[in-house]
């Protein structure tokens, strides 16, 4: 299984050329990476093939050889892989047996040879959906699981055999918000939920009710007695059971057909980092900035949209409280990162991403990480705000708000609960974390593996 993704500019260019025109051709130039379940293609540019460079030959349509060479050479020069695209129009686009399959059998080995170490993918475009397959030099091949556009609306355009199945009636009451297309997209997004505790248990439950059906969950800790005041996936008898198991049980109870890949390992493990590389989006429900730092770098490196939630209660001294609130922050492939937003405490991140020995040294020097107080209603509200923002993005109702603050007791403003978008959140020039953008495996996230046992 594999993913092809792109931003709005590349999507618009491809759409303009291929959209309403059957039998047109083009190529994406893509940054690529390999996850254990298949390649990742992050399209950076679209090269349309002019109609005058395509001829109808004996075996169907053929592209001029010198035009093909030019595209392949650009891939070599830029160190990028190729994703071919041609359009059939209509519904349920698939490769034709008589023309496309023989064409692929000839062309795929040629490209894999010409662009060594690069995976290749081929796509066929219908009126509203795109089907594709990927190929590796060793002979591995498969169907593209996801074709994702991270523009003003999150579009999942992958075509599957059930494209035209009716939406189950259980979603009737939410279709006025999502429409059939949005509902179908929700069901096809693979979402990585990191942290299945106080906020994650809410987010997972709501995402499942909304219709999401493909989860990668990362959670290492068992539910202990002090979690049972807020873990909505747990009952009293569940003390000691891993939170990830409780999350999977909840998902399966609501939606037995859902796919759940439970990674019962720390985020700082090869298994977790590999499984998250190829998800469509990440929901971060973690309780420390060490995990946030890693998710921020992962999201930037592999161009993964990342929704992060935080809640907290700030004491003001003397038994008084200064703030009860939280925030939802969204890191998009071309937007500000969590560090740009001032949402990563570097000292805390360093502590949580240190080895036990290093942590002992930090403690001896007086560094004391505090466990933030946590309340179910606060977690529920801020997690709901995250899921709402995600649902708004999928349904395209309005532009995404990349930062939303929640405050329950702010004494400066009028008494009341405030859920407020923050404006003017932009990428900070020279942000050290933003240098991970687009690096893919060059981000070397494996340096975090094993730091937390
Ligand atoms: Zn075709
Ligand atoms: Zn940044």
Coordinates of C-alpha atoms and ligand atoms in Angstrom, one line a residue:
X1 CA 0.0 0.0 0.0
X2 CA 1.3 3.4 -0.8
X3 CA 0.4 7.0 -0.9
X4 CA 0.7 9.8 -3.5
X5 CA 0.2 13.3 -2.2
X6 CA 0.5 16.8 -3.4
X7 CA -0.3 20.4 -2.5
X8 CA -2.9 22.6 -4.2
X9 CA -0.7 24.1 -6.9
X10 CA 0.4 20.7 -8.3
X11 CA -3.2 19.3 -8.0
X12 CA -4.6 22.3 -9.9
X13 CA -2.1 22.0 -12.7
X14 CA -2.8 18.2 -13.1
X15 CA -6.5 18.7 -12.9
X16 CA -6.5 21.5 -15.5
X17 CA -4.7 19.2 -17.9
X18 CA -6.3 15.8 -17.2
X19 CA -9.6 16.7 -15.6
X20 CA -12.2 16.9 -18.3
X21 CA -10.1 15.6 -21.1
X22 CA -10.0 11.8 -21.7
X23 CA -6.7 10.3 -23.1
X24 CA -4.4 13.1 -22.0
X25 CA -1.0 12.3 -20.4
X26 CA 1.3 13.9 -17.9
X27 CA 3.9 13.1 -15.2
X28 CA 4.4 14.1 -11.6
X29 CA 7.9 14.7 -10.4
X30 CA 7.9 13.5 -6.8
X31 CA 10.1 13.4 -3.7
X32 CA 9.9 9.8 -2.6
X33 CA 10.5 7.6 0.5
X34 CA 9.9 4.0 1.4
X35 CA 7.8 2.8 4.3
X36 CA 7.5 -0.9 5.1
X37 CA 4.1 -1.1 3.5
X38 CA 5.1 0.7 0.3
X39 CA 6.5 3.8 -1.3
X40 CA 5.5 7.4 -0.5
X41 CA 5.3 10.0 -3.4
X42 CA 5.2 13.7 -2.5
X43 CA 4.5 15.3 -5.9
X44 CA 6.4 18.6 -6.4
X45 CA 5.6 19.4 -10.0
X46 CA 3.3 18.3 -12.8
X47 CA 4.6 18.0 -16.4
X48 CA 1.7 18.0 -18.9
X49 CA 2.3 16.1 -22.2
X50 CA 1.1 18.2 -25.1
X51 CA -1.6 16.5 -27.3
X52 CA 0.8 17.0 -30.3
X53 CA 3.4 14.8 -28.6
X54 CA 0.9 11.8 -28.3
X55 CA 0.2 9.6 -31.3
X56 CA -2.2 6.8 -31.8
X57 CA 0.0 3.8 -32.8
X58 CA -0.5 0.1 -33.2
X59 CA -0.6 -0.6 -29.5
X60 CA -2.7 2.4 -28.6
X61 CA -1.5 5.8 -27.6
X62 CA 2.2 6.5 -27.6
X63 CA 4.2 9.4 -26.3
X64 CA 7.1 10.7 -28.4
X65 CA 10.3 9.1 -27.2
X66 CA 12.3 12.3 -26.9
X67 CA 9.5 13.8 -24.8
X68 CA 9.6 10.8 -22.4
X69 CA 13.4 11.1 -22.3
X70 CA 13.1 14.7 -21.3
X71 CA 10.8 13.8 -18.3
X72 CA 13.0 10.9 -17.2
X73 CA 16.1 13.1 -17.4
X74 CA 14.5 15.7 -15.3
X75 CA 13.8 13.0 -12.7
X76 CA 17.5 12.0 -12.8
X77 CA 18.7 15.6 -12.5
X78 CA 16.4 16.5 -9.6
X79 CA 16.8 13.2 -7.8
X80 CA 13.0 12.6 -8.0
X81 CA 10.7 9.8 -8.9
X82 CA 8.0 9.8 -11.4
X83 CA 4.2 9.2 -11.2
X84 CA 2.6 8.9 -14.7
X85 CA -0.9 10.0 -15.2
X86 CA -3.4 9.6 -18.0
X87 CA -7.1 10.2 -18.1
X88 CA -10.0 8.0 -19.1
X89 CA -12.7 10.3 -17.7
X90 CA -16.0 8.7 -16.4
X91 CA -16.5 6.6 -13.3
X92 CA -14.3 3.9 -11.7
X93 CA -11.1 4.5 -13.8
X94 CA -8.9 1.4 -14.2
X95 CA -6.0 0.4 -16.5
X96 CA -7.3 -1.1 -19.7
X97 CA -6.3 -4.7 -20.3
X98 CA -5.6 -4.3 -24.0
X99 CA -3.7 -1.0 -24.0
X100 CA -2.6 0.2 -20.6
X101 CA -1.4 -3.2 -19.2
X102 CA 0.9 -4.0 -22.1
X103 CA 2.1 -0.4 -22.1
X104 CA 3.0 -0.6 -18.3
X105 CA 4.7 -4.0 -18.8
X106 CA 7.0 -2.2 -21.3
X107 CA 7.4 1.2 -19.6
X108 CA 7.7 0.3 -15.9
X109 CA 11.0 -1.7 -16.2
X110 CA 12.4 1.1 -18.4
X111 CA 11.7 3.8 -15.8
X112 CA 12.9 1.7 -12.9
X113 CA 16.1 1.1 -14.8
X114 CA 16.5 4.8 -15.7
X115 CA 15.8 6.1 -12.2
X116 CA 17.5 3.6 -9.9
X117 CA 16.6 3.7 -6.3
X118 CA 13.3 5.5 -7.1
X119 CA 9.9 3.8 -6.9
X120 CA 7.5 4.4 -9.8
X121 CA 3.7 4.8 -9.9
X122 CA 1.1 5.0 -12.6
X123 CA -2.3 6.5 -12.2
X124 CA -5.5 6.6 -14.4
X125 CA -7.9 9.5 -13.9
X126 CA -11.7 9.4 -14.0
X127 CA -14.0 12.4 -13.8
X128 CA -13.9 12.5 -9.9
X129 CA -11.5 9.8 -8.8
X130 CA -8.0 8.5 -9.5
X131 CA -6.7 4.9 -9.4
X132 CA -3.1 3.9 -9.3
X133 CA -0.5 1.3 -8.7
X134 CA 3.2 1.4 -7.6
X135 CA 6.2 -0.5 -8.6
X136 CA 9.7 -1.2 -7.1
X137 CA 12.8 -2.4 -8.8
X138 CA 12.8 -5.7 -7.0
X139 CA 9.4 -6.5 -8.5
X140 CA 7.2 -5.5 -5.6
X141 CA 4.0 -3.8 -6.7
X142 CA 0.6 -2.9 -5.3
X143 CA -2.4 -0.6 -5.4
X144 CA -2.1 3.0 -4.2
X145 CA -4.0 3.2 -0.9
X146 CA -4.3 6.9 -0.9
X147 CA -4.2 9.9 -3.2
X148 CA -4.3 13.0 -1.1
X149 CA -4.4 16.7 -1.8
X150 CA -3.6 19.0 1.1
X151 CA -5.1 22.2 -0.1
X152 CA -7.7 24.5 1.4
X153 CA -9.8 21.3 1.5
X154 CA -8.3 17.9 2.4
X155 CA -9.2 15.8 -0.7
X156 CA -9.0 12.0 -0.8
X157 CA -9.5 11.2 -4.5
X158 CA -8.4 7.6 -4.5
X159 CA -10.8 5.3 -6.5
X160 CA -11.9 2.0 -5.0
X161 CA -14.3 -0.7 -6.1
X162 CA -17.0 0.6 -3.7
X163 CA -16.8 4.2 -5.1
X164 CA -20.5 4.1 -5.9
X165 CA -21.8 2.1 -2.9
X166 CA -24.4 4.1 -1.0
X167 CA -23.3 5.8 2.2
X168 CA -24.5 3.7 5.2
X169 CA -27.7 5.0 6.7
X170 CA -26.1 5.4 10.1
X171 CA -24.5 8.6 8.8
X172 CA -27.8 10.1 7.5
X173 CA -27.9 12.8 10.2
X174 CA -24.4 14.1 9.4
X175 CA -24.5 14.1 5.6
X176 CA -25.9 17.7 5.5
X177 CA -22.4 18.7 6.9
X178 CA -20.2 16.2 5.0
X179 CA -22.0 15.3 1.8
X180 CA -21.5 11.8 0.3
X181 CA -18.0 12.7 -1.0
X182 CA -16.8 14.0 2.4
X183 CA -18.2 11.0 4.2
X184 CA -16.5 8.6 1.8
X185 CA -13.2 10.5 2.2
X186 CA -13.4 10.2 6.0
X187 CA -13.7 6.5 5.7
X188 CA -10.7 6.3 3.4
X189 CA -8.2 8.4 5.4
X190 CA -5.6 6.5 7.3
X191 CA -5.2 8.5 10.6
X192 CA -2.4 8.0 13.0
X193 CA -3.5 8.7 16.6
X194 CA -0.5 9.1 18.9
X195 CA -1.4 8.9 22.5
X196 CA -4.7 7.1 23.4
X197 CA -5.1 8.6 26.9
X198 CA -6.9 11.7 28.2
X199 CA -7.4 13.5 24.9
X200 CA -6.7 10.6 22.6
X201 CA -9.5 8.5 23.9
X202 CA -12.0 11.3 23.0
X203 CA -10.5 11.9 19.6
X204 CA -10.4 8.2 18.7
X205 CA -14.0 7.7 19.8
X206 CA -15.3 10.7 17.9
X207 CA -13.3 9.9 14.7
X208 CA -14.8 6.4 14.7
X209 CA -18.3 7.8 15.1
X210 CA -17.7 10.3 12.3
X211 CA -16.9 7.4 10.0
X212 CA -13.1 7.0 10.0
X213 CA -12.2 3.4 9.4
X214 CA -8.5 3.2 9.1
X215 CA -6.4 3.8 12.2
X216 CA -2.7 3.5 13.3
X217 CA -2.7 3.9 17.0
X218 CA 0.5 4.5 19.0
X219 CA 0.3 4.0 22.7
X220 CA 2.7 2.4 25.1
X221 CA 1.2 2.9 28.6
X222 CA -1.3 0.9 30.6
X223 CA -4.3 2.6 32.1
X224 CA -3.6 3.2 35.8
X225 CA -5.8 4.2 38.6
X226 CA -5.1 7.9 38.1
X227 CA -6.3 7.7 34.5
X228 CA -9.7 6.4 35.3
X229 CA -11.1 9.9 36.0
X230 CA -10.9 10.8 32.3
X231 CA -10.2 7.8 30.1
X232 CA -13.4 7.5 28.2
X233 CA -12.4 4.2 26.6
X234 CA -11.9 2.6 30.0
X235 CA -14.3 1.0 32.6
X236 CA -13.4 0.5 36.2
X237 CA -12.3 -3.1 35.5
X238 CA -9.8 -2.0 32.9
X239 CA -7.1 -0.8 35.3
X240 CA -3.8 -2.3 34.1
X241 CA -5.0 -2.8 30.5
X242 CA -2.9 -1.0 27.9
X243 CA -4.6 2.2 26.7
X244 CA -4.0 1.2 23.1
X245 CA -5.9 -2.0 23.6
X246 CA -8.8 0.0 25.1
X247 CA -8.7 2.3 22.1
X248 CA -8.8 -0.5 19.7
X249 CA -11.7 -2.2 21.6
X250 CA -13.7 1.0 21.4
X251 CA -13.1 1.5 17.7
X252 CA -14.0 -2.1 17.0
X253 CA -17.1 -1.9 19.2
X254 CA -18.4 1.1 17.3
X255 CA -17.2 -0.1 13.8
X256 CA -16.3 -3.8 13.6
X257 CA -15.2 -3.2 10.0
X258 CA -12.5 -0.6 11.0
X259 CA -8.9 -1.4 10.4
X260 CA -6.7 -0.8 13.5
X261 CA -3.0 -1.2 13.5
X262 CA -2.0 -0.9 17.1
X263 CA 1.6 0.0 17.8
X264 CA 2.1 -0.9 21.5
X265 CA 5.5 0.7 21.5
X266 CA 6.8 4.1 22.4
X267 CA 6.7 6.8 19.7
X268 CA 10.5 6.6 20.0
X269 CA 10.6 3.2 18.2
X270 CA 11.3 2.1 14.7
X271 CA 7.8 0.5 14.5
X272 CA 5.9 3.6 15.4
X273 CA 8.0 6.0 13.2
X274 CA 7.7 3.7 10.2
X275 CA 4.0 3.1 10.5
X276 CA 3.3 6.9 10.9
X277 CA 5.4 7.8 7.8
X278 CA 2.7 6.7 5.4
X279 CA -0.5 7.7 7.2
X280 CA -2.6 10.4 5.6
X281 CA -2.7 12.6 8.7
X282 CA -1.5 12.5 12.3
X283 CA -3.6 13.4 15.4
X284 CA -1.2 14.1 18.3
X285 CA -2.8 13.5 21.7
X286 CA 0.4 13.4 23.7
X287 CA 1.2 14.9 27.1
X288 CA 4.8 16.1 26.6
X289 CA 6.8 18.3 24.3
X290 CA 9.3 15.5 23.6
X291 CA 6.7 13.6 21.7
X292 CA 5.5 16.8 20.1
X293 CA 9.0 17.6 18.8
X294 CA 9.2 14.3 17.1
X295 CA 5.8 14.5 15.6
X296 CA 6.5 18.0 14.4
X297 CA 9.7 16.8 12.7
X298 CA 8.0 13.7 11.2
X299 CA 5.1 15.8 9.8
X300 CA 7.5 18.3 8.2
X301 CA 9.9 15.7 6.9
X302 CA 7.2 13.6 5.2
X303 CA 4.6 16.3 4.4
X304 CA 2.0 14.9 6.8
X305 CA -0.8 17.1 8.1
X306 CA -0.5 17.0 11.9
X307 CA -3.3 18.1 14.3
X308 CA -2.0 18.5 17.8
X309 CA -4.1 18.9 21.0
X310 CA -3.0 20.2 24.4
X311 CA -4.9 20.9 27.5
X312 CA -3.7 22.2 30.8
X313 CA -4.4 23.9 34.1
X314 CA -2.0 26.6 35.2
X315 CA -1.7 27.4 38.9
X316 CA -1.1 31.1 39.9
X317 CA 0.2 30.3 43.4
X318 CA -1.6 30.6 46.7
X319 CA -4.0 27.9 45.7
X320 CA -5.4 30.0 42.9
X321 CA -5.6 29.1 39.2
X322 CA -4.5 31.4 36.4
X323 CA -5.8 29.4 33.4
X324 CA -7.8 26.4 32.5
X325 CA -7.7 25.7 28.9
X326 CA -6.0 24.2 25.9
X327 CA -5.4 24.6 22.2
X328 CA -5.5 22.9 18.9
X329 CA -2.6 23.5 16.6
X330 CA -2.4 22.3 13.0
X331 CA 0.9 21.8 11.1
X332 CA 0.4 21.7 7.4
X333 CA 3.1 20.7 4.8
X334 CA 3.5 24.3 3.8
X335 CA 2.5 26.1 6.9
X336 CA 4.0 27.1 10.3
X337 CA 5.3 24.3 12.5
X338 CA 4.7 23.8 16.2
X339 CA 8.0 25.5 17.0
X340 CA 7.1 28.5 14.8
X341 CA 4.0 28.7 16.9
X342 CA 6.0 28.7 20.2
X343 CA 4.4 25.4 21.2
X344 CA 7.5 23.4 22.0
X345 CA 9.3 23.9 25.3
X346 CA 12.8 22.9 24.3
X347 CA 14.0 22.0 27.8
X348 CA 10.9 19.7 28.3
X349 CA 11.4 18.2 24.8
X350 CA 15.1 17.5 25.5
X351 CA 14.2 15.9 28.9
X352 CA 11.6 13.5 27.4
X353 CA 13.8 12.6 24.5
X354 CA 16.7 11.7 26.7
X355 CA 17.9 8.3 27.9
X356 CA 17.0 7.3 31.5
X357 CA 20.6 8.1 32.5
X358 CA 20.5 11.6 31.0
X359 CA 17.1 12.1 32.7
X360 CA 18.6 11.2 36.1
X361 CA 21.4 13.7 35.5
X362 CA 18.8 16.4 34.6
X363 CA 16.8 15.6 37.7
X364 CA 19.9 15.8 39.9
X365 CA 20.5 19.3 38.5
X366 CA 17.0 20.3 39.5
X367 CA 14.9 19.8 36.4
X368 CA 11.5 18.6 37.4
X369 CA 8.9 17.8 34.8
X370 CA 5.4 18.4 36.1
X371 CA 2.5 16.1 35.4
X372 CA -0.2 18.6 34.3
X373 CA -3.6 18.3 36.0
X374 CA -6.2 16.8 33.7
X375 CA -10.0 16.9 33.7
X376 CA -12.3 14.9 31.5
X377 CA -14.6 17.8 30.5
X378 CA -11.7 20.0 29.5
X379 CA -10.1 17.1 27.5
X380 CA -13.4 16.4 25.9
X381 CA -14.0 20.0 24.8
X382 CA -10.6 20.6 23.3
X383 CA -10.5 17.1 21.6
X384 CA -13.9 17.9 20.1
X385 CA -12.5 21.2 18.8
X386 CA -9.7 19.2 17.1
X387 CA -12.1 16.8 15.5
X388 CA -14.4 19.6 14.4
X389 CA -11.5 21.4 12.7
X390 CA -10.4 18.3 11.0
X391 CA -14.0 17.6 9.8
X392 CA -14.3 21.2 8.6
X393 CA -11.1 20.7 6.5
X394 CA -12.4 17.5 5.0
X395 CA -15.7 19.0 4.1
X396 CA -14.3 22.3 2.9
X397 CA -16.7 24.4 4.8
X398 CA -14.2 27.2 5.5
X399 CA -10.5 27.7 5.5
X400 CA -8.7 25.7 8.2
X401 CA -7.8 27.5 11.4
X402 CA -4.3 26.4 12.3
X403 CA -4.5 27.6 15.9
X404 CA -7.5 27.6 18.2
X405 CA -7.4 28.5 21.8
X406 CA -9.7 27.4 24.6
X407 CA -9.9 29.3 27.9
X408 CA -12.4 28.7 30.7
X409 CA -11.5 31.2 33.4
X410 CA -9.6 34.1 31.7
X411 CA -10.3 37.0 34.1
X412 CA -9.4 39.7 31.6
X413 CA -12.2 39.0 29.2
X414 CA -15.9 38.7 30.0
X415 CA -16.8 35.7 32.2
X416 CA -17.5 32.6 30.0
X417 CA -15.8 29.9 28.0
X418 CA -13.7 31.1 25.1
X419 CA -12.9 29.0 22.0
X420 CA -11.0 31.5 19.8
X421 CA -9.0 31.1 16.5
X422 CA -5.6 32.9 16.8
X423 CA -4.9 35.0 13.7
X424 CA -1.5 35.8 12.2
X425 CA 0.1 32.5 12.9
X426 CA 2.9 32.3 10.3
X427 CA 6.1 30.4 9.7
X428 CA 9.0 32.0 11.4
X429 CA 12.0 32.7 9.2
X430 CA 15.1 30.7 10.4
X431 CA 13.0 28.4 12.5
X432 CA 15.4 25.5 13.3
X433 CA 12.6 22.9 13.2
X434 CA 11.4 24.1 9.8
X435 CA 14.7 22.9 8.4
X436 CA 13.2 19.4 8.6
X437 CA 10.6 20.3 5.9
X438 CA 10.7 17.9 3.0
X439 CA 13.9 16.0 4.2
X440 CA 12.1 12.7 4.4
X441 CA 14.6 10.0 5.5
X442 CA 17.2 12.8 5.6
X443 CA 15.5 13.9 8.8
X444 CA 17.1 10.9 10.6
X445 CA 14.3 10.4 13.0
X446 CA 15.8 7.0 13.9
X447 CA 18.1 9.0 16.3
X448 CA 15.2 9.1 18.7
X449 CA 14.7 5.3 18.7
X450 CA 15.3 3.8 22.0
X451 CA 15.8 7.0 24.0
X452 CA 12.7 6.2 26.0
X453 CA 12.4 2.6 27.3
Ligands
LIG1 ZN1 -5.7 4.1 -20.4
LIG2 ZN1 9.0 26.2 12.3

